[in-house]
Amino acid sequence: TGRKKLHTAPVGQVFRLRPFHVLVATGGGYAGYRKYEDYKLEQLEKRGIEVPVKLASEWEVALYKSVPTRLLSRAWGRLNQVELPTWLRKPVYSLYIWTFGVNMKEAAVEDLHHYRNLSEFFRRKLKPQARPVCGVHSVISPSDGKILNFGQVKNCEVEQVKGVTYSLESFLGPRVSTEELHFSQAPPGNSFQQQLVTKEGNELYHCVIYLAPGDYHCFHSPTDWTVSHRRHFPGSLMSVNPGVARWIKELFCHNERVVLTGDWKHGFFSLTAVGATNVGSIRIYFDQDLHTNSPSYSKGSYNDFSFISNNNKEGIPMRKGEHLGEFNLGSTIVLIFEAPKDFKFNLKAGQKIRFGEALGSL
């Protein structure tokens, strides 16, 4: 009849499943189930009902890790950089604004047509007066977000959320040499926590801030301090929302993170930017050598970079409120620092906070 023949593959070839596809489908389905469970927990918390801690088993963590979140995050990053047609920008950004409750009145540029792609929209700057920096308190919030936990570090363990902890040493990695941080040598045999405390009578404190997708994505210096060292841990990119942080012990130690360490007037000070799903890119403005979410890495590895050199004996001085870095979507900031025993946090667990507002003071 002159019609073209349609050639079809055997049914067995069409439906052939490969191990990778099985892992993606299984892991993705389980991740979706966990999202639904997280939503139910959030609803219970809003009603004031105490939710018991139920930690993930090893096989559940392994299954979650089977989802190629690093690959998906790189793909999401590429998609975010695609320039949108002018006519499409307002509908796309308006949907995002409605979904995550973004306040565009605070943005330096409110016109949605100005942002060429999603990446530019995520990294939008704020009006100068939108976030006044508190001048009274010694430590301010480095970002917008939700306070997950805060307080003194005890027994070398830090709480990521109430009742779920992680190892201080696993999170920060081996102690940076005292020559780089200008610290006196701690007596041998002391715990990792005691080695970080450089002045008698001081304690070690921590604060965890979760940045939701609708939050302002830049982060700033929380105090006047000097950054001497950067440690980059490649790793997983699991979600860090409060529900997952309550479910996976040492979640922050599994995920990719950038640890900045240095000192302030009371001793040791550190700020850690923790990566998450779709947040493979962590940028530190003064660190051009940092490249996160690379295609391959060795499990358990990390790389160090010192900001102290022959030309710069002091490191990178940062003023309170100064721009420090940015995420591509939203993630977590962890502060771990030394301060006198009378340091007090002005916070409540679960409260919303904005960049520039007080965290605590002496």
C-alpha positions as CSV (number, residue, x, y, z in Angstrom):
1,T,0.0,0.0,0.0
2,G,3.0,2.3,0.1
3,R,2.6,2.9,3.8
4,K,5.7,2.9,6.1
5,K,6.3,-0.1,8.3
6,L,6.3,0.4,12.0
7,H,9.2,-1.4,13.7
8,T,8.7,-2.2,17.4
9,A,11.1,-3.6,19.9
10,P,10.4,-6.9,21.7
11,V,8.3,-6.4,24.8
12,G,11.1,-7.8,26.9
13,Q,13.5,-5.0,25.7
14,V,10.9,-2.3,26.2
15,F,10.3,-3.2,29.9
16,R,13.8,-4.2,30.8
17,L,14.6,-2.8,34.2
18,R,18.1,-1.8,35.1
19,P,19.4,-1.7,38.7
20,F,19.8,2.1,38.5
21,H,16.2,2.6,37.5
22,V,15.0,0.4,40.3
23,L,17.1,2.4,42.8
24,V,15.8,5.7,41.5
25,A,12.2,4.5,41.5
26,T,12.4,2.9,44.9
27,G,14.4,5.7,46.5
28,G,12.3,8.4,44.9
29,G,9.1,6.7,46.1
30,Y,10.4,6.4,49.6
31,A,11.5,10.0,49.6
32,G,8.0,11.0,48.6
33,Y,6.5,8.9,51.4
34,R,8.9,10.6,53.9
35,K,7.7,14.0,52.6
36,Y,4.2,13.0,53.4
37,E,5.1,11.8,56.8
38,D,6.9,15.1,57.5
39,Y,3.8,17.0,56.5
40,K,1.7,15.0,59.0
41,L,4.3,15.7,61.7
42,E,4.2,19.5,61.0
43,Q,0.4,19.5,61.3
44,L,0.7,17.8,64.7
45,E,3.2,20.3,65.9
46,K,1.0,23.2,64.8
47,R,-1.7,21.7,67.0
48,G,0.7,21.6,69.9
49,I,0.9,17.8,70.0
50,E,4.3,16.4,71.2
51,V,5.8,14.2,68.5
52,P,8.0,11.3,69.7
53,V,11.4,10.9,68.1
54,K,11.7,8.0,65.6
55,L,15.1,7.6,64.1
56,A,15.7,6.1,60.7
57,S,17.4,2.7,60.5
58,E,20.6,2.1,58.6
59,W,18.7,0.5,55.7
60,E,16.3,3.5,55.5
61,V,19.3,5.9,55.4
62,A,21.0,3.8,52.7
63,L,17.7,3.7,50.7
64,Y,17.4,7.5,50.9
65,K,21.1,7.9,49.8
66,S,20.4,5.7,46.8
67,V,18.4,8.6,45.3
68,P,20.9,10.5,43.0
69,T,20.4,13.8,44.8
70,R,23.7,15.2,43.7
71,L,23.0,14.6,40.0
72,L,19.4,15.9,40.4
73,S,20.8,19.0,42.2
74,R,23.2,19.7,39.3
75,A,20.4,19.2,36.8
76,W,18.2,21.6,38.9
77,G,21.1,24.1,38.9
78,R,21.4,23.9,35.1
79,L,17.6,24.4,34.7
80,N,17.7,27.4,37.0
81,Q,20.2,29.1,34.7
82,V,18.0,28.8,31.6
83,E,16.8,32.2,30.5
84,L,13.0,32.5,30.6
85,P,11.1,34.4,27.9
86,T,9.9,37.7,29.3
87,W,6.2,36.7,29.0
88,L,6.8,33.6,31.1
89,R,8.7,35.1,34.0
90,K,5.8,36.6,35.9
91,P,3.7,33.5,35.9
92,V,6.6,31.2,36.9
93,Y,7.9,33.5,39.7
94,S,4.3,34.3,40.9
95,L,3.7,30.6,41.4
96,Y,6.8,30.3,43.4
97,I,5.9,33.4,45.5
98,W,2.5,32.0,46.2
99,T,3.8,28.5,47.0
100,F,6.5,29.6,49.5
101,G,5.1,32.9,50.7
102,V,7.9,35.2,49.4
103,N,7.6,38.9,50.3
104,M,8.7,40.7,47.1
105,K,8.2,44.1,48.7
106,E,11.5,43.6,50.5
107,A,13.4,42.8,47.2
108,A,15.7,45.5,45.8
109,V,14.0,44.9,42.5
110,E,10.3,44.1,42.7
111,D,9.7,43.9,39.0
112,L,9.6,40.1,38.2
113,H,10.5,40.7,34.6
114,H,13.9,41.9,35.8
115,Y,15.0,38.3,36.7
116,R,16.2,36.5,33.7
117,N,16.1,33.0,35.3
118,L,15.2,31.2,38.4
119,S,18.8,31.4,39.7
120,E,18.7,35.2,39.7
121,F,15.3,35.2,41.3
122,F,16.5,32.9,44.1
123,R,19.6,35.1,44.8
124,R,17.6,38.3,44.7
125,K,19.0,41.1,46.9
126,L,17.0,43.0,49.5
127,K,16.4,46.7,50.0
128,P,19.1,48.1,52.4
129,Q,16.4,49.1,55.0
130,A,14.7,45.7,54.8
131,R,17.1,44.0,57.3
132,P,18.5,46.5,59.9
133,V,21.5,45.0,61.7
134,C,21.1,44.9,65.5
135,G,24.0,47.0,66.9
136,V,23.3,46.2,70.6
137,H,23.8,42.4,70.7
138,S,27.1,40.7,70.0
139,V,25.8,37.9,67.7
140,I,23.1,38.4,65.1
141,S,21.3,35.9,62.8
142,P,23.4,35.4,59.6
143,S,20.2,34.7,57.6
144,D,16.5,34.4,57.4
145,G,15.1,31.1,58.7
146,K,13.7,29.0,61.5
147,I,15.6,28.3,64.7
148,L,15.8,24.5,65.0
149,N,18.0,24.4,68.1
150,F,20.5,26.4,70.2
151,G,22.3,26.2,73.6
152,Q,25.5,24.9,75.1
153,V,27.4,22.0,73.5
154,K,27.5,19.1,75.9
155,N,29.6,15.9,75.8
156,C,30.9,16.6,72.3
157,E,27.4,16.2,70.9
158,V,25.3,18.9,69.2
159,E,21.5,18.8,68.7
160,Q,20.3,19.3,65.1
161,V,16.7,19.2,66.5
162,K,15.4,18.4,69.9
163,G,16.4,14.9,70.9
164,V,18.5,14.2,67.7
165,T,22.2,14.8,67.9
166,Y,25.4,14.6,65.9
167,S,29.1,14.4,66.8
168,L,30.9,17.7,67.1
169,E,34.2,16.2,65.7
170,S,32.5,14.4,62.8
171,F,30.8,17.6,61.8
172,L,33.8,20.0,62.0
173,G,36.5,17.4,61.2
174,P,39.9,17.2,62.9
175,R,40.9,20.3,64.7
176,V,42.7,23.0,62.6
177,S,46.3,23.7,63.6
178,T,46.7,26.3,66.4
179,E,49.1,28.2,64.3
180,E,46.4,29.0,61.7
181,L,43.9,30.1,64.4
182,H,46.3,31.9,66.7
183,F,45.2,29.7,69.6
184,S,47.2,28.3,72.4
185,Q,47.9,24.6,72.4
186,A,45.3,22.6,74.4
187,P,46.6,20.1,77.0
188,P,47.0,16.6,75.6
189,G,44.2,14.2,76.4
190,N,41.4,16.8,76.4
191,S,38.2,16.1,74.5
192,F,37.6,17.6,71.1
193,Q,35.1,20.0,72.7
194,Q,37.7,21.1,75.3
195,Q,40.3,21.7,72.7
196,L,38.1,24.2,70.9
197,V,37.6,26.3,74.1
198,T,40.7,28.5,74.4
199,K,39.9,30.6,77.4
200,E,39.3,29.5,81.0
201,G,35.7,30.0,82.1
202,N,34.3,29.9,78.6
203,E,31.8,27.5,77.1
204,L,31.0,26.2,73.6
205,Y,27.6,27.2,72.2
206,H,25.7,26.3,69.0
207,C,22.8,27.6,67.0
208,V,21.0,25.9,64.0
209,I,19.0,28.0,61.5
210,Y,17.0,26.3,58.7
211,L,16.4,28.3,55.5
212,A,13.2,27.4,53.8
213,P,12.9,27.7,49.9
214,G,10.9,31.0,50.4
215,D,13.5,32.6,52.6
216,Y,16.2,35.2,51.6
217,H,19.0,32.9,50.3
218,C,22.1,35.0,51.1
219,F,23.9,34.7,54.5
220,H,26.0,37.3,56.3
221,S,28.6,37.6,59.0
222,P,26.9,37.0,62.4
223,T,29.6,39.0,64.3
224,D,32.9,40.8,64.0
225,W,35.4,38.0,63.5
226,T,38.4,36.8,61.4
227,V,38.0,33.8,59.1
228,S,41.3,31.8,59.1
229,H,40.4,28.5,57.5
230,R,37.9,26.8,55.2
231,R,37.1,23.0,55.2
232,H,34.9,21.6,52.5
233,F,33.2,18.2,53.0
234,P,31.8,16.7,49.8
235,G,28.8,14.5,50.7
236,S,25.2,13.6,50.2
237,L,22.5,16.2,49.5
238,M,19.6,15.0,51.5
239,S,16.8,17.3,52.5
240,V,17.5,19.2,55.7
241,N,13.9,20.3,56.5
242,P,13.0,19.8,60.2
243,G,11.1,16.6,59.6
244,V,14.1,14.9,58.0
245,A,16.5,16.4,60.6
246,R,14.3,14.7,63.3
247,W,14.4,11.4,61.4
248,I,18.1,11.0,60.4
249,K,20.7,11.1,63.1
250,E,23.9,13.0,62.1
251,L,22.1,14.3,59.0
252,F,24.4,17.3,58.9
253,C,27.5,15.0,59.0
254,H,26.2,13.1,55.9
255,N,25.6,16.2,53.8
256,E,28.0,18.3,51.9
257,R,29.0,21.4,53.9
258,V,31.5,24.2,54.0
259,V,33.0,25.0,57.5
260,L,34.5,28.4,58.1
261,T,36.6,28.7,61.3
262,G,38.4,31.5,62.9
263,D,38.2,33.6,66.0
264,W,36.3,36.5,67.6
265,K,37.0,38.5,70.7
266,H,36.0,35.6,72.9
267,G,37.9,32.8,71.2
268,F,36.9,30.1,68.7
269,F,34.1,30.9,66.2
270,S,32.8,28.9,63.2
271,L,30.0,29.2,60.7
272,T,29.0,26.1,58.6
273,A,26.9,26.2,55.5
274,V,25.2,22.8,55.0
275,G,24.0,21.8,51.5
276,A,20.7,20.0,50.8
277,T,18.7,18.6,47.9
278,N,18.7,21.2,45.0
279,V,21.3,23.2,47.0
280,G,24.4,21.7,45.6
281,S,25.9,25.1,45.1
282,I,27.3,26.9,48.2
283,R,29.1,30.1,47.4
284,I,31.5,32.0,49.7
285,Y,32.1,35.5,48.2
286,F,35.8,35.8,49.2
287,D,36.7,32.2,48.3
288,Q,37.1,31.8,44.6
289,D,38.7,28.3,45.0
290,L,35.6,26.7,46.5
291,H,33.7,24.4,44.1
292,T,30.8,22.4,45.6
293,N,28.7,19.5,44.3
294,S,31.4,18.2,41.9
295,P,30.4,15.1,39.9
296,S,32.7,12.7,41.9
297,Y,34.3,12.6,45.3
298,S,35.8,10.1,47.8
299,K,33.5,9.2,50.6
300,G,34.6,10.6,53.9
301,S,37.1,13.0,52.2
302,Y,37.5,16.7,52.8
303,N,39.8,19.5,51.6
304,D,41.3,22.4,53.6
305,F,42.2,25.9,52.6
306,S,44.0,28.4,54.7
307,F,43.4,32.1,54.3
308,I,46.6,32.9,56.2
309,S,49.6,33.4,54.0
310,N,52.9,35.3,53.8
311,N,51.0,38.3,52.4
312,N,48.0,37.9,54.8
313,K,49.0,37.0,58.4
314,E,45.6,37.6,59.9
315,G,43.0,35.9,57.6
316,I,39.8,37.5,56.3
317,P,38.3,40.1,58.6
318,M,34.5,40.1,58.6
319,R,32.2,42.8,60.1
320,K,28.9,42.0,61.6
321,G,26.2,42.0,58.9
322,E,28.7,41.9,56.0
323,H,27.8,39.8,53.0
324,L,29.4,36.4,53.4
325,G,27.9,33.9,50.9
326,E,24.7,32.4,49.4
327,F,22.8,29.2,48.7
328,N,20.9,28.5,45.5
329,L,17.6,27.5,47.1
330,G,17.7,27.2,50.9
331,S,19.5,25.1,53.5
332,T,21.0,25.3,56.9
333,I,23.5,27.5,58.8
334,V,25.2,26.1,61.9
335,L,27.1,28.4,64.3
336,I,29.5,26.9,66.8
337,F,31.4,29.3,68.9
338,E,33.1,29.9,72.2
339,A,31.8,32.5,74.7
340,P,31.8,33.3,78.4
341,K,29.4,31.4,80.7
342,D,27.1,34.4,81.0
343,F,26.3,34.4,77.2
344,K,22.5,34.3,76.8
345,F,20.5,33.4,73.7
346,N,17.4,35.6,73.0
347,L,15.6,32.8,71.1
348,K,12.9,30.2,71.3
349,A,13.1,26.9,69.4
350,G,10.9,26.9,66.3
351,Q,10.7,30.7,66.0
352,K,11.1,32.5,62.7
353,I,14.1,34.9,62.5
354,R,15.4,37.3,60.0
355,F,18.9,38.3,59.1
356,G,20.1,41.1,61.4
357,E,18.0,40.2,64.4
358,A,19.7,39.3,67.7
359,L,20.7,35.7,68.5
360,G,22.3,36.5,71.8
361,S,24.8,38.6,73.8
362,L,26.6,38.8,77.1
